[in-house]
Amino acid sequence: GVQTIHPKGGAHTLKKCVKGGGVIALLVDLSTNERKLYYPFLGLKAPLSLTADRLINRFNAQAYWLCNVRQKNGHYLVKLKKLSPKPLHQSISENVMTPIDQSLHMGWYTIQAHRLLEEEIRQDPKQWLWLHQRWVDREEH
């Protein structure tokens, strides 16, 4: 029951899915050349894709972060966390609210997801294997 949607021409298919009450699972890790933000990840500046944020904002969708963790018995524990909606303002004191930087506002869901991923990695680094150059910007290749 899973359909893979190719990035080229996939917007129409995604829109139809969301409007029909469907669920989209998005696996985007590395940044694209044109739509990204830079944010610290495990202590180093990393380019992050804004694809998820763009889709969430465009379709007013609810975002979740999902992670599976291998247990000692060989089974997997699946963790699911609802990501909070992006704030329009941030509190700098009890009584003062200031608009959030627009670049942070656009990447709000991406930043939350990467914070959760970083937390998982720090809790149990043995669970993770990197097969790509995470901190290298695609434009540098």
PDB file of N, CA, C and O in Angstrom, residues 3 5 11-24:
ATOM      1  N   GLN A   3       3.189   3.981  -1.980  1.00  0.00           N
ATOM      2  CA  GLN A   3       3.519   4.480  -3.309  1.00  0.00           C
ATOM      3  C   GLN A   3       4.719   5.409  -3.206  1.00  0.00           C
ATOM      4  O   GLN A   3       4.735   6.318  -2.376  1.00  0.00           O
ATOM      5  N   ILE A   5       6.800   8.392  -4.728  1.00  0.00           N
ATOM      6  CA  ILE A   5       6.542   9.519  -5.628  1.00  0.00           C
ATOM      7  C   ILE A   5       7.868  10.157  -6.002  1.00  0.00           C
ATOM      8  O   ILE A   5       8.623  10.579  -5.135  1.00  0.00           O
ATOM      9  N   ALA A  11       4.384  17.027  -7.171  1.00  0.00           N
ATOM     10  CA  ALA A  11       3.557  17.969  -6.404  1.00  0.00           C
ATOM     11  C   ALA A  11       2.069  17.710  -6.603  1.00  0.00           C
ATOM     12  O   ALA A  11       1.289  17.736  -5.654  1.00  0.00           O
ATOM     13  N   HIS A  12       1.665  17.412  -7.825  1.00  0.00           N
ATOM     14  CA  HIS A  12       0.246  17.149  -8.110  1.00  0.00           C
ATOM     15  C   HIS A  12      -0.226  15.907  -7.362  1.00  0.00           C
ATOM     16  O   HIS A  12      -1.306  15.894  -6.771  1.00  0.00           O
ATOM     17  N   THR A  13       0.585  14.865  -7.382  1.00  0.00           N
ATOM     18  CA  THR A  13       0.241  13.610  -6.687  1.00  0.00           C
ATOM     19  C   THR A  13       0.154  13.832  -5.183  1.00  0.00           C
ATOM     20  O   THR A  13      -0.754  13.328  -4.521  1.00  0.00           O
ATOM     21  N   LEU A  14       1.113  14.611  -4.626  1.00  0.00           N
ATOM     22  CA  LEU A  14       1.094  14.915  -3.191  1.00  0.00           C
ATOM     23  C   LEU A  14      -0.156  15.693  -2.808  1.00  0.00           C
ATOM     24  O   LEU A  14      -0.808  15.407  -1.803  1.00  0.00           O
ATOM     25  N   LYS A  15      -0.490  16.694  -3.608  1.00  0.00           N
ATOM     26  CA  LYS A  15      -1.672  17.519  -3.337  1.00  0.00           C
ATOM     27  C   LYS A  15      -2.935  16.656  -3.326  1.00  0.00           C
ATOM     28  O   LYS A  15      -3.769  16.766  -2.431  1.00  0.00           O
ATOM     29  N   LYS A  16      -3.068  15.765  -4.307  1.00  0.00           N
ATOM     30  CA  LYS A  16      -4.224  14.879  -4.386  1.00  0.00           C
ATOM     31  C   LYS A  16      -4.293  13.969  -3.161  1.00  0.00           C
ATOM     32  O   LYS A  16      -5.361  13.749  -2.589  1.00  0.00           O
ATOM     33  N   CYS A  17      -3.140  13.451  -2.745  1.00  0.00           N
ATOM     34  CA  CYS A  17      -3.076  12.569  -1.574  1.00  0.00           C
ATOM     35  C   CYS A  17      -3.537  13.299  -0.309  1.00  0.00           C
ATOM     36  O   CYS A  17      -4.375  12.802   0.427  1.00  0.00           O
ATOM     37  N   VAL A  18      -2.989  14.481  -0.081  1.00  0.00           N
ATOM     38  CA  VAL A  18      -3.322  15.240   1.129  1.00  0.00           C
ATOM     39  C   VAL A  18      -4.794  15.651   1.138  1.00  0.00           C
ATOM     40  O   VAL A  18      -5.486  15.517   2.144  1.00  0.00           O
ATOM     41  N   LYS A  19      -5.284  16.142   0.010  1.00  0.00           N
ATOM     42  CA  LYS A  19      -6.692  16.558  -0.059  1.00  0.00           C
ATOM     43  C   LYS A  19      -7.641  15.393   0.111  1.00  0.00           C
ATOM     44  O   LYS A  19      -8.762  15.555   0.563  1.00  0.00           O
ATOM     45  N   GLY A  20      -7.184  14.179  -0.226  1.00  0.00           N
ATOM     46  CA  GLY A  20      -8.006  12.987  -0.061  1.00  0.00           C
ATOM     47  C   GLY A  20      -7.871  12.347   1.312  1.00  0.00           C
ATOM     48  O   GLY A  20      -8.378  11.267   1.557  1.00  0.00           O
ATOM     49  N   GLY A  21      -7.149  13.021   2.232  1.00  0.00           N
ATOM     50  CA  GLY A  21      -6.992  12.506   3.586  1.00  0.00           C
ATOM     51  C   GLY A  21      -5.870  11.504   3.736  1.00  0.00           C
ATOM     52  O   GLY A  21      -5.766  10.826   4.750  1.00  0.00           O
ATOM     53  N   GLY A  22      -5.015  11.392   2.736  1.00  0.00           N
ATOM     54  CA  GLY A  22      -3.911  10.447   2.781  1.00  0.00           C
ATOM     55  C   GLY A  22      -2.770  10.920   3.671  1.00  0.00           C
ATOM     56  O   GLY A  22      -2.771  12.034   4.175  1.00  0.00           O
ATOM     57  N   VAL A  23      -1.807  10.048   3.845  1.00  0.00           N
ATOM     58  CA  VAL A  23      -0.640  10.322   4.680  1.00  0.00           C
ATOM     59  C   VAL A  23       0.596  10.304   3.787  1.00  0.00           C
ATOM     60  O   VAL A  23       0.751   9.418   2.950  1.00  0.00           O
ATOM     61  N   ILE A  24       1.461  11.294   3.985  1.00  0.00           N
ATOM     62  CA  ILE A  24       2.718  11.354   3.241  1.00  0.00           C
ATOM     63  C   ILE A  24       3.858  11.144   4.222  1.00  0.00           C
ATOM     64  O   ILE A  24       3.942  11.812   5.249  1.00  0.00           O
TER      65      ILE A  24
END
